[in-house]
Amino acid sequence: MGTWTMWEIVWFVCSVQFWRMGVLWTLQLIYSYFKLWFLETFTQRSISYSRCRLAQNTLNRRPVCIITGATSGLGAAAALSLAREGFYVVLAGRCKDFLSKTMVEIKQEDADAHVKAFQVDLSSFQSMLEFKSSLQQWLLDSEMHPSIQLLINNAGILATSHRFNVEGYDQMMGTNYIGAFVLTNLLLPLLKDSYIPSRVVNVTSFTHRCVSNMQVDEETFLGKHSLLSKPYPCAQVYESTKLCLVLFSYELHRRLRLVEGSTLVSVMAADPGAVSTNIMRELPLPLSNLAMTALKFLGLLQSSEDGVKSILDAALAPPELSGAYFFGGRGRTIASSVLSYDSKLAEKLWNSSCKFFLN
C-alpha cells in the first residue's frame, strides 16, 4: 500500500476522483472504440493511413528522433520500435540510471540500434534549456545534420497529491502539458531545419473527452483552482492536461500549416488507449491492481507493445498529413472531443502559455 493508510484508501474510494477514473474514464474509452467500430461498420468513413518508409539524406545519416519519458512503458517501446525503423533515438528522461538501463535493454533487443540518452526534467525550464544546448552540441560533435526529424512528447504522470514544480506551477500540469509546450517551441527551429519533413507527436489520452469546459489562465497553471478542492482533484487535472495537449497539437498544426504555409513540420496527436504501464504508481496498489484487472476483463487493457502502435502510426504517417488524431492502431484516426476543436480556446491556451512560459 506504500504510504497509504487503510483509512486513506477507504476515503479515496469514496471520493469523486476514484469513481471518475473508474467509471467515467472507462465509459469514454469504450465510447472511443465504439466510435471507431461504428465508423468502420456503418458509415465507411473510417480513415486510416499506411506507415511510410524513412527517407535519408545524401550522406546516409540517420534521422534523429527524441522521445520524452523514454525510460519505461510506451516511451521505451516506442524507442525500440523507432530504432528498428532506422532512427537515431534520443532518450530524454529524469533518471540517469533508468536511462542507462533502457539503453542497455534496447541494445540487447537490437544490437544495431543507435541510441543516445540525455537527462532532462520537463518540469524545469532551466533543465530543458540545458537539454537543447547539450543536444545541439552532440549533433555538432557527431557530425550529424544540425536538426531533428521527430519529437514525441510522451512524458506524463498521474499525481494524487498537489505538488509544485521548481517554477511554482502544478507539477502534473507542468510535466504533462507545459513541458511538452516549452520543449516543442525550444526545438522547433531544429525541426524546421530538417533535411526531410519533420514531425511532432503529442501523446494524449481518451480521458480528455471528460472535460466539458476549461479555464485558461495563470491560476490554472499554478494549480490555484485545484487548491480549493480537498482532496486534490487528480482526475480532473489529468484530464485537463491531456485536453491541453490536443488543443496544443491542433493550434501548432494551424500555425505551421495554415498561417506560415509551411509543409516541413507536421503535428499529430496519438491516443494509445489503456495500456499496462506504471502511470498509476501513485495510487494504492490494491486499487491500481483492481483497475488493471477490470480493464483486462473488459478486453480494454493493452501491453506497451500493442499500445504503442497508435504512436508509431502517428510518427510514420505520410509526411504531408498533419492535424490528425490517431487511435486504435492499424493507422486509424478518429475525431477527438468537440471541445478540443474550439479554435478560440486553443488560441487562448497558446497565447497564455507563451506569456507565462516563453518570456
PDB file of C-alpha atoms in Angstrom, residues 43-325:
ATOM      1  CA  THR A  43     -20.576   4.789 -42.371  1.00  0.00           C
ATOM      2  CA  GLN A  44     -17.463   3.541 -44.175  1.00  0.00           C
ATOM      3  CA  ARG A  45     -15.916   6.884 -43.249  1.00  0.00           C
ATOM      4  CA  SER A  46     -13.140   5.452 -41.128  1.00  0.00           C
ATOM      5  CA  ILE A  47      -9.830   6.981 -42.203  1.00  0.00           C
ATOM      6  CA  SER A  48      -6.568   5.111 -41.851  1.00  0.00           C
ATOM      7  CA  TYR A  49      -3.065   5.777 -43.127  1.00  0.00           C
ATOM      8  CA  SER A  50      -0.240   3.426 -44.016  1.00  0.00           C
ATOM      9  CA  ARG A  51       3.164   3.907 -42.442  1.00  0.00           C
ATOM     10  CA  CYS A  52       5.879   5.344 -44.660  1.00  0.00           C
ATOM     11  CA  ARG A  53       9.487   4.270 -45.012  1.00  0.00           C
ATOM     12  CA  LEU A  54      12.173   6.654 -43.866  1.00  0.00           C
ATOM     13  CA  ALA A  55      13.977   8.890 -46.317  1.00  0.00           C
ATOM     14  CA  GLN A  56      17.625   9.596 -45.526  1.00  0.00           C
ATOM     15  CA  ASN A  57      19.790  12.442 -46.780  1.00  0.00           C
ATOM     16  CA  THR A  58      22.527  12.124 -49.382  1.00  0.00           C
ATOM     17  CA  LEU A  59      25.149  11.416 -46.708  1.00  0.00           C
ATOM     18  CA  ASN A  60      23.062   8.483 -45.459  1.00  0.00           C
ATOM     19  CA  ARG A  61      22.772   9.978 -41.983  1.00  0.00           C
ATOM     20  CA  ARG A  62      20.112   8.541 -39.705  1.00  0.00           C
ATOM     21  CA  PRO A  63      17.147  10.810 -38.902  1.00  0.00           C
ATOM     22  CA  VAL A  64      17.011  11.843 -35.232  1.00  0.00           C
ATOM     23  CA  CYS A  65      14.029  11.092 -33.023  1.00  0.00           C
ATOM     24  CA  ILE A  66      13.608  12.496 -29.494  1.00  0.00           C
ATOM     25  CA  ILE A  67      11.284  10.684 -27.079  1.00  0.00           C
ATOM     26  CA  THR A  68      10.442  12.130 -23.669  1.00  0.00           C
ATOM     27  CA  GLY A  69       9.527   9.820 -20.816  1.00  0.00           C
ATOM     28  CA  ALA A  70      11.500   7.114 -22.595  1.00  0.00           C
ATOM     29  CA  THR A  71      12.646   5.025 -19.637  1.00  0.00           C
ATOM     30  CA  SER A  72       9.624   2.731 -19.335  1.00  0.00           C
ATOM     31  CA  GLY A  73       6.267   1.752 -20.779  1.00  0.00           C
ATOM     32  CA  LEU A  74       5.200   3.391 -24.017  1.00  0.00           C
ATOM     33  CA  GLY A  75       8.311   5.559 -24.264  1.00  0.00           C
ATOM     34  CA  ALA A  76      10.684   2.601 -24.097  1.00  0.00           C
ATOM     35  CA  ALA A  77       8.529   0.582 -26.508  1.00  0.00           C
ATOM     36  CA  ALA A  78       8.462   3.476 -28.989  1.00  0.00           C
ATOM     37  CA  ALA A  79      12.234   3.912 -28.676  1.00  0.00           C
ATOM     38  CA  LEU A  80      12.912   0.275 -29.577  1.00  0.00           C
ATOM     39  CA  SER A  81      10.465   0.279 -32.488  1.00  0.00           C
ATOM     40  CA  LEU A  82      11.752   3.525 -33.972  1.00  0.00           C
ATOM     41  CA  ALA A  83      15.386   2.435 -33.592  1.00  0.00           C
ATOM     42  CA  ARG A  84      14.452  -0.610 -35.670  1.00  0.00           C
ATOM     43  CA  GLU A  85      12.857   1.740 -38.211  1.00  0.00           C
ATOM     44  CA  GLY A  86      16.219   3.420 -38.698  1.00  0.00           C
ATOM     45  CA  PHE A  87      16.056   6.426 -36.391  1.00  0.00           C
ATOM     46  CA  TYR A  88      18.876   7.577 -34.157  1.00  0.00           C
ATOM     47  CA  VAL A  89      16.770   7.628 -30.989  1.00  0.00           C
ATOM     48  CA  VAL A  90      17.430  10.178 -28.261  1.00  0.00           C
ATOM     49  CA  LEU A  91      16.035   9.107 -24.905  1.00  0.00           C
ATOM     50  CA  ALA A  92      15.026  12.015 -22.664  1.00  0.00           C
ATOM     51  CA  GLY A  93      14.198  11.324 -19.024  1.00  0.00           C
ATOM     52  CA  ARG A  94      14.728  12.452 -15.452  1.00  0.00           C
ATOM     53  CA  CYS A  95      16.571   9.448 -14.023  1.00  0.00           C
ATOM     54  CA  LYS A  96      20.108   8.770 -15.227  1.00  0.00           C
ATOM     55  CA  ASP A  97      20.074   5.166 -14.009  1.00  0.00           C
ATOM     56  CA  PHE A  98      16.785   4.385 -15.760  1.00  0.00           C
ATOM     57  CA  LEU A  99      18.074   5.959 -18.960  1.00  0.00           C
ATOM     58  CA  SER A 100      21.183   3.769 -18.864  1.00  0.00           C
ATOM     59  CA  LYS A 101      19.074   0.692 -18.153  1.00  0.00           C
ATOM     60  CA  THR A 102      16.754   1.443 -21.084  1.00  0.00           C
ATOM     61  CA  MET A 103      19.697   1.918 -23.441  1.00  0.00           C
ATOM     62  CA  VAL A 104      21.131  -1.465 -22.404  1.00  0.00           C
ATOM     63  CA  GLU A 105      17.752  -3.164 -22.901  1.00  0.00           C
ATOM     64  CA  ILE A 106      17.324  -1.656 -26.378  1.00  0.00           C
ATOM     65  CA  LYS A 107      20.814  -2.779 -27.363  1.00  0.00           C
ATOM     66  CA  GLN A 108      20.055  -6.287 -26.102  1.00  0.00           C
ATOM     67  CA  GLU A 109      16.944  -6.394 -28.286  1.00  0.00           C
ATOM     68  CA  ASP A 110      18.645  -4.829 -31.307  1.00  0.00           C
ATOM     69  CA  ALA A 111      22.440  -4.707 -31.423  1.00  0.00           C
ATOM     70  CA  ASP A 112      22.311  -2.339 -34.417  1.00  0.00           C
ATOM     71  CA  ALA A 113      20.151   0.228 -32.614  1.00  0.00           C
ATOM     72  CA  HIS A 114      21.526   3.772 -32.434  1.00  0.00           C
ATOM     73  CA  VAL A 115      20.518   5.365 -29.119  1.00  0.00           C
ATOM     74  CA  LYS A 116      21.662   8.313 -27.028  1.00  0.00           C
ATOM     75  CA  ALA A 117      20.406   9.413 -23.593  1.00  0.00           C
ATOM     76  CA  PHE A 118      20.036  12.880 -22.087  1.00  0.00           C
ATOM     77  CA  GLN A 119      18.900  13.662 -18.578  1.00  0.00           C
ATOM     78  CA  VAL A 120      16.165  16.312 -18.574  1.00  0.00           C
ATOM     79  CA  ASP A 121      13.395  17.330 -16.177  1.00  0.00           C
ATOM     80  CA  LEU A 122      10.373  18.506 -18.144  1.00  0.00           C
ATOM     81  CA  SER A 123       9.015  20.325 -15.103  1.00  0.00           C
ATOM     82  CA  SER A 124      12.079  22.626 -15.113  1.00  0.00           C
ATOM     83  CA  PHE A 125      12.555  25.325 -17.760  1.00  0.00           C
ATOM     84  CA  GLN A 126      16.274  25.531 -16.986  1.00  0.00           C
ATOM     85  CA  SER A 127      16.676  21.781 -17.460  1.00  0.00           C
ATOM     86  CA  MET A 128      15.020  21.977 -20.876  1.00  0.00           C
ATOM     87  CA  LEU A 129      17.271  24.849 -21.944  1.00  0.00           C
ATOM     88  CA  GLU A 130      20.321  22.831 -20.895  1.00  0.00           C
ATOM     89  CA  PHE A 131      18.978  19.841 -22.799  1.00  0.00           C
ATOM     90  CA  LYS A 132      18.644  21.858 -26.006  1.00  0.00           C
ATOM     91  CA  SER A 133      22.197  23.142 -25.632  1.00  0.00           C
ATOM     92  CA  SER A 134      23.588  19.648 -24.966  1.00  0.00           C
ATOM     93  CA  LEU A 135      21.601  18.209 -27.871  1.00  0.00           C
ATOM     94  CA  GLN A 136      22.928  20.807 -30.312  1.00  0.00           C
ATOM     95  CA  GLN A 137      26.487  20.221 -29.119  1.00  0.00           C
ATOM     96  CA  TRP A 138      26.083  16.455 -29.549  1.00  0.00           C
ATOM     97  CA  LEU A 139      24.769  16.905 -33.094  1.00  0.00           C
ATOM     98  CA  LEU A 140      27.767  19.115 -33.865  1.00  0.00           C
ATOM     99  CA  ASP A 141      30.330  16.779 -32.283  1.00  0.00           C
ATOM    100  CA  SER A 142      28.797  13.744 -34.012  1.00  0.00           C
ATOM    101  CA  GLU A 143      28.999  15.496 -37.396  1.00  0.00           C
ATOM    102  CA  MET A 144      25.290  14.898 -37.865  1.00  0.00           C
ATOM    103  CA  HIS A 145      22.868  17.199 -39.608  1.00  0.00           C
ATOM    104  CA  PRO A 146      22.099  20.057 -37.148  1.00  0.00           C
ATOM    105  CA  SER A 147      18.400  19.256 -36.977  1.00  0.00           C
ATOM    106  CA  ILE A 148      15.887  16.738 -35.668  1.00  0.00           C
ATOM    107  CA  GLN A 149      13.228  14.879 -37.626  1.00  0.00           C
ATOM    108  CA  LEU A 150      10.825  13.598 -34.971  1.00  0.00           C
ATOM    109  CA  LEU A 151       9.798  14.761 -31.476  1.00  0.00           C
ATOM    110  CA  ILE A 152       7.496  12.545 -29.426  1.00  0.00           C
ATOM    111  CA  ASN A 153       6.128  14.260 -26.310  1.00  0.00           C
ATOM    112  CA  ASN A 154       5.313  11.146 -24.307  1.00  0.00           C
ATOM    113  CA  ALA A 155       6.253  12.041 -20.716  1.00  0.00           C
ATOM    114  CA  GLY A 156       3.370  12.154 -18.261  1.00  0.00           C
ATOM    115  CA  ILE A 157       2.371  11.492 -14.669  1.00  0.00           C
ATOM    116  CA  LEU A 158      -0.826  10.878 -12.711  1.00  0.00           C
ATOM    117  CA  ALA A 159      -0.203  12.634  -9.402  1.00  0.00           C
ATOM    118  CA  THR A 160      -2.520  12.002  -6.460  1.00  0.00           C
ATOM    119  CA  SER A 161      -1.435  14.976  -4.350  1.00  0.00           C
ATOM    120  CA  HIS A 162      -0.957  18.663  -5.028  1.00  0.00           C
ATOM    121  CA  ARG A 163       2.705  19.377  -5.765  1.00  0.00           C
ATOM    122  CA  PHE A 164       4.567  22.227  -7.428  1.00  0.00           C
ATOM    123  CA  ASN A 165       7.468  22.180  -9.872  1.00  0.00           C
ATOM    124  CA  VAL A 166      10.555  24.339  -9.414  1.00  0.00           C
ATOM    125  CA  GLU A 167       8.858  27.242 -11.234  1.00  0.00           C
ATOM    126  CA  GLY A 168       5.865  27.098  -8.895  1.00  0.00           C
ATOM    127  CA  TYR A 169       3.341  25.502 -11.271  1.00  0.00           C
ATOM    128  CA  ASP A 170       1.201  22.458 -10.646  1.00  0.00           C
ATOM    129  CA  GLN A 171       3.550  19.510 -11.222  1.00  0.00           C
ATOM    130  CA  MET A 172       1.111  17.365 -13.183  1.00  0.00           C
ATOM    131  CA  MET A 173       0.224  20.291 -15.458  1.00  0.00           C
ATOM    132  CA  GLY A 174       3.917  21.116 -15.708  1.00  0.00           C
ATOM    133  CA  THR A 175       5.002  17.612 -16.676  1.00  0.00           C
ATOM    134  CA  ASN A 176       2.086  16.603 -18.886  1.00  0.00           C
ATOM    135  CA  TYR A 177       1.475  19.815 -20.828  1.00  0.00           C
ATOM    136  CA  ILE A 178       3.774  22.735 -20.017  1.00  0.00           C
ATOM    137  CA  GLY A 179       6.901  20.629 -20.524  1.00  0.00           C
ATOM    138  CA  ALA A 180       5.672  19.477 -23.941  1.00  0.00           C
ATOM    139  CA  PHE A 181       4.712  23.015 -24.958  1.00  0.00           C
ATOM    140  CA  VAL A 182       8.016  24.579 -23.909  1.00  0.00           C
ATOM    141  CA  LEU A 183      10.232  21.790 -25.244  1.00  0.00           C
ATOM    142  CA  THR A 184       8.465  21.764 -28.614  1.00  0.00           C
ATOM    143  CA  ASN A 185       8.883  25.506 -29.015  1.00  0.00           C
ATOM    144  CA  LEU A 186      12.542  25.310 -27.972  1.00  0.00           C
ATOM    145  CA  LEU A 187      13.214  22.569 -30.529  1.00  0.00           C
ATOM    146  CA  LEU A 188      11.007  23.968 -33.299  1.00  0.00           C
ATOM    147  CA  PRO A 189      13.946  25.670 -35.081  1.00  0.00           C
ATOM    148  CA  LEU A 190      15.722  22.289 -35.248  1.00  0.00           C
ATOM    149  CA  LEU A 191      12.578  20.670 -36.627  1.00  0.00           C
ATOM    150  CA  LYS A 192      12.195  23.404 -39.253  1.00  0.00           C
ATOM    151  CA  ASP A 193      15.815  22.962 -40.334  1.00  0.00           C
ATOM    152  CA  SER A 194      15.318  19.252 -41.056  1.00  0.00           C
ATOM    153  CA  TYR A 195      16.519  17.927 -44.421  1.00  0.00           C
ATOM    154  CA  ILE A 196      13.327  15.861 -44.680  1.00  0.00           C
ATOM    155  CA  PRO A 197       9.774  16.671 -43.493  1.00  0.00           C
ATOM    156  CA  SER A 198       9.765  16.559 -39.692  1.00  0.00           C
ATOM    157  CA  ARG A 199       7.030  15.839 -37.175  1.00  0.00           C
ATOM    158  CA  VAL A 200       5.788  16.439 -33.633  1.00  0.00           C
ATOM    159  CA  VAL A 201       3.691  13.707 -31.980  1.00  0.00           C
ATOM    160  CA  ASN A 202       1.879  14.560 -28.752  1.00  0.00           C
ATOM    161  CA  VAL A 203       0.777  11.520 -26.745  1.00  0.00           C
ATOM    162  CA  THR A 204      -2.608  12.339 -25.286  1.00  0.00           C
ATOM    163  CA  SER A 205      -5.470  10.279 -23.832  1.00  0.00           C
ATOM    164  CA  PHE A 206      -9.131   9.423 -24.262  1.00  0.00           C
ATOM    165  CA  THR A 207      -9.619  10.999 -20.815  1.00  0.00           C
ATOM    166  CA  HIS A 208      -9.583  14.432 -22.469  1.00  0.00           C
ATOM    167  CA  ARG A 209     -13.161  13.670 -23.560  1.00  0.00           C
ATOM    168  CA  CYS A 210     -14.272  14.005 -19.921  1.00  0.00           C
ATOM    169  CA  VAL A 211     -13.619  17.765 -19.908  1.00  0.00           C
ATOM    170  CA  SER A 212     -16.723  19.789 -20.741  1.00  0.00           C
ATOM    171  CA  ASN A 213     -15.225  23.239 -20.082  1.00  0.00           C
ATOM    172  CA  MET A 214     -11.870  24.630 -19.039  1.00  0.00           C
ATOM    173  CA  GLN A 215     -10.449  27.879 -17.736  1.00  0.00           C
ATOM    174  CA  VAL A 216      -7.232  29.058 -19.326  1.00  0.00           C
ATOM    175  CA  ASP A 217      -5.321  31.420 -17.043  1.00  0.00           C
ATOM    176  CA  GLU A 218      -2.268  31.559 -14.828  1.00  0.00           C
ATOM    177  CA  GLU A 219      -4.216  30.221 -11.849  1.00  0.00           C
ATOM    178  CA  THR A 220      -4.927  27.034 -13.784  1.00  0.00           C
ATOM    179  CA  PHE A 221      -1.220  26.531 -14.465  1.00  0.00           C
ATOM    180  CA  LEU A 222      -0.349  27.388 -10.864  1.00  0.00           C
ATOM    181  CA  GLY A 223      -2.930  24.908  -9.623  1.00  0.00           C
ATOM    182  CA  LYS A 224      -4.792  27.502  -7.549  1.00  0.00           C
ATOM    183  CA  HIS A 225      -8.177  26.227  -8.733  1.00  0.00           C
ATOM    184  CA  SER A 226      -7.346  22.724  -7.535  1.00  0.00           C
ATOM    185  CA  LEU A 227      -6.097  24.072  -4.195  1.00  0.00           C
ATOM    186  CA  LEU A 228      -9.694  24.997  -3.440  1.00  0.00           C
ATOM    187  CA  SER A 229     -10.672  21.321  -3.692  1.00  0.00           C
ATOM    188  CA  LYS A 230      -9.990  18.784  -0.978  1.00  0.00           C
ATOM    189  CA  PRO A 231      -8.691  16.251  -1.771  1.00  0.00           C
ATOM    190  CA  TYR A 232      -6.577  17.130  -4.813  1.00  0.00           C
ATOM    191  CA  PRO A 233      -8.778  16.663  -7.930  1.00  0.00           C
ATOM    192  CA  CYS A 234      -6.230  14.429  -9.636  1.00  0.00           C
ATOM    193  CA  ALA A 235      -8.653  13.020 -12.206  1.00  0.00           C
ATOM    194  CA  GLN A 236      -9.852  16.417 -13.441  1.00  0.00           C
ATOM    195  CA  VAL A 237      -6.339  17.858 -13.564  1.00  0.00           C
ATOM    196  CA  TYR A 238      -5.071  14.847 -15.539  1.00  0.00           C
ATOM    197  CA  GLU A 239      -7.957  15.158 -17.999  1.00  0.00           C
ATOM    198  CA  SER A 240      -7.250  18.870 -18.425  1.00  0.00           C
ATOM    199  CA  THR A 241      -3.569  18.269 -19.160  1.00  0.00           C
ATOM    200  CA  LYS A 242      -4.494  15.817 -21.897  1.00  0.00           C
ATOM    201  CA  LEU A 243      -7.045  18.214 -23.391  1.00  0.00           C
ATOM    202  CA  CYS A 244      -4.356  20.913 -23.365  1.00  0.00           C
ATOM    203  CA  LEU A 245      -2.116  18.587 -25.383  1.00  0.00           C
ATOM    204  CA  VAL A 246      -4.813  18.058 -28.019  1.00  0.00           C
ATOM    205  CA  LEU A 247      -5.575  21.789 -28.215  1.00  0.00           C
ATOM    206  CA  PHE A 248      -1.846  22.491 -28.479  1.00  0.00           C
ATOM    207  CA  SER A 249      -1.495  19.922 -31.274  1.00  0.00           C
ATOM    208  CA  TYR A 250      -4.248  21.472 -33.374  1.00  0.00           C
ATOM    209  CA  GLU A 251      -3.084  25.052 -32.761  1.00  0.00           C
ATOM    210  CA  LEU A 252       0.527  24.222 -33.638  1.00  0.00           C
ATOM    211  CA  HIS A 253      -0.741  22.497 -36.800  1.00  0.00           C
ATOM    212  CA  ARG A 254      -2.782  25.577 -37.660  1.00  0.00           C
ATOM    213  CA  ARG A 255       0.107  27.976 -37.143  1.00  0.00           C
ATOM    214  CA  LEU A 256       2.620  25.907 -39.083  1.00  0.00           C
ATOM    215  CA  ARG A 257       0.448  24.733 -41.957  1.00  0.00           C
ATOM    216  CA  LEU A 258      -2.278  27.349 -42.339  1.00  0.00           C
ATOM    217  CA  VAL A 259      -0.631  30.558 -41.131  1.00  0.00           C
ATOM    218  CA  GLU A 260       3.026  30.057 -42.084  1.00  0.00           C
ATOM    219  CA  GLY A 261       2.134  27.862 -45.051  1.00  0.00           C
ATOM    220  CA  SER A 262       4.999  25.523 -44.215  1.00  0.00           C
ATOM    221  CA  THR A 263       4.825  21.858 -45.148  1.00  0.00           C
ATOM    222  CA  LEU A 264       8.122  20.954 -43.475  1.00  0.00           C
ATOM    223  CA  VAL A 265       6.775  20.288 -39.966  1.00  0.00           C
ATOM    224  CA  SER A 266       3.614  18.302 -39.277  1.00  0.00           C
ATOM    225  CA  VAL A 267       1.837  17.726 -35.970  1.00  0.00           C
ATOM    226  CA  MET A 268      -0.120  14.706 -34.717  1.00  0.00           C
ATOM    227  CA  ALA A 269      -1.975  13.643 -31.593  1.00  0.00           C
ATOM    228  CA  ALA A 270      -1.754   9.982 -30.603  1.00  0.00           C
ATOM    229  CA  ASP A 271      -4.061   8.220 -28.133  1.00  0.00           C
ATOM    230  CA  PRO A 272      -2.740   4.788 -27.105  1.00  0.00           C
ATOM    231  CA  GLY A 273      -5.858   3.848 -25.105  1.00  0.00           C
ATOM    232  CA  ALA A 274      -5.496   1.928 -21.834  1.00  0.00           C
ATOM    233  CA  VAL A 275      -2.014   0.451 -21.518  1.00  0.00           C
ATOM    234  CA  SER A 276      -0.379  -1.620 -18.814  1.00  0.00           C
ATOM    235  CA  THR A 277       2.266   0.862 -17.624  1.00  0.00           C
ATOM    236  CA  ASN A 278       3.277   2.368 -14.289  1.00  0.00           C
ATOM    237  CA  ILE A 279       1.190   5.523 -14.816  1.00  0.00           C
ATOM    238  CA  MET A 280      -0.940   4.641 -11.767  1.00  0.00           C
ATOM    239  CA  ARG A 281       2.023   4.024  -9.493  1.00  0.00           C
ATOM    240  CA  GLU A 282       0.903   6.733  -7.040  1.00  0.00           C
ATOM    241  CA  LEU A 283      -2.449   5.046  -6.455  1.00  0.00           C
ATOM    242  CA  PRO A 284      -2.767   2.458  -3.664  1.00  0.00           C
ATOM    243  CA  LEU A 285      -1.518  -0.870  -5.029  1.00  0.00           C
ATOM    244  CA  PRO A 286      -4.822  -2.720  -4.379  1.00  0.00           C
ATOM    245  CA  LEU A 287      -6.728  -0.074  -6.356  1.00  0.00           C
ATOM    246  CA  SER A 288      -4.299   0.049  -9.293  1.00  0.00           C
ATOM    247  CA  ASN A 289      -4.356  -3.757  -9.458  1.00  0.00           C
ATOM    248  CA  LEU A 290      -8.155  -3.673  -9.377  1.00  0.00           C
ATOM    249  CA  ALA A 291      -8.222  -1.147 -12.237  1.00  0.00           C
ATOM    250  CA  MET A 292      -5.867  -3.241 -14.367  1.00  0.00           C
ATOM    251  CA  THR A 293      -7.854  -6.402 -13.673  1.00  0.00           C
ATOM    252  CA  ALA A 294     -11.161  -4.729 -14.584  1.00  0.00           C
ATOM    253  CA  LEU A 295      -9.769  -3.299 -17.830  1.00  0.00           C
ATOM    254  CA  LYS A 296      -8.268  -6.652 -18.732  1.00  0.00           C
ATOM    255  CA  PHE A 297     -11.590  -8.384 -18.064  1.00  0.00           C
ATOM    256  CA  LEU A 298     -13.342  -5.893 -20.366  1.00  0.00           C
ATOM    257  CA  GLY A 299     -10.727  -6.523 -23.062  1.00  0.00           C
ATOM    258  CA  LEU A 300      -9.573  -2.908 -22.940  1.00  0.00           C
ATOM    259  CA  LEU A 301      -6.084  -3.304 -21.452  1.00  0.00           C
ATOM    260  CA  GLN A 302      -3.146  -3.472 -23.849  1.00  0.00           C
ATOM    261  CA  SER A 303       0.523  -4.233 -23.425  1.00  0.00           C
ATOM    262  CA  SER A 304       3.048  -1.487 -24.166  1.00  0.00           C
ATOM    263  CA  GLU A 305       3.908  -3.273 -27.422  1.00  0.00           C
ATOM    264  CA  ASP A 306       0.280  -3.032 -28.571  1.00  0.00           C
ATOM    265  CA  GLY A 307      -0.462   0.395 -27.105  1.00  0.00           C
ATOM    266  CA  VAL A 308       2.500   1.978 -28.852  1.00  0.00           C
ATOM    267  CA  LYS A 309       1.003   1.221 -32.274  1.00  0.00           C
ATOM    268  CA  SER A 310      -1.033   4.425 -32.432  1.00  0.00           C
ATOM    269  CA  ILE A 311       2.112   6.419 -31.570  1.00  0.00           C
ATOM    270  CA  LEU A 312       4.058   4.679 -34.336  1.00  0.00           C
ATOM    271  CA  ASP A 313       1.160   5.227 -36.738  1.00  0.00           C
ATOM    272  CA  ALA A 314       1.282   8.962 -35.985  1.00  0.00           C
ATOM    273  CA  ALA A 315       5.079   9.099 -36.215  1.00  0.00           C
ATOM    274  CA  LEU A 316       5.302   7.253 -39.545  1.00  0.00           C
ATOM    275  CA  ALA A 317       2.164   8.513 -41.296  1.00  0.00           C
ATOM    276  CA  PRO A 318       2.594  10.205 -44.710  1.00  0.00           C
ATOM    277  CA  PRO A 319       4.684  13.391 -44.346  1.00  0.00           C
ATOM    278  CA  GLU A 320       2.025  15.584 -45.942  1.00  0.00           C
ATOM    279  CA  LEU A 321      -0.511  14.608 -43.254  1.00  0.00           C
ATOM    280  CA  SER A 322      -0.946  16.884 -40.228  1.00  0.00           C
ATOM    281  CA  GLY A 323      -3.510  17.659 -37.548  1.00  0.00           C
ATOM    282  CA  ALA A 324      -4.857  14.094 -37.165  1.00  0.00           C
ATOM    283  CA  TYR A 325      -5.830  12.174 -34.009  1.00  0.00           C
TER     284      TYR A 325
END
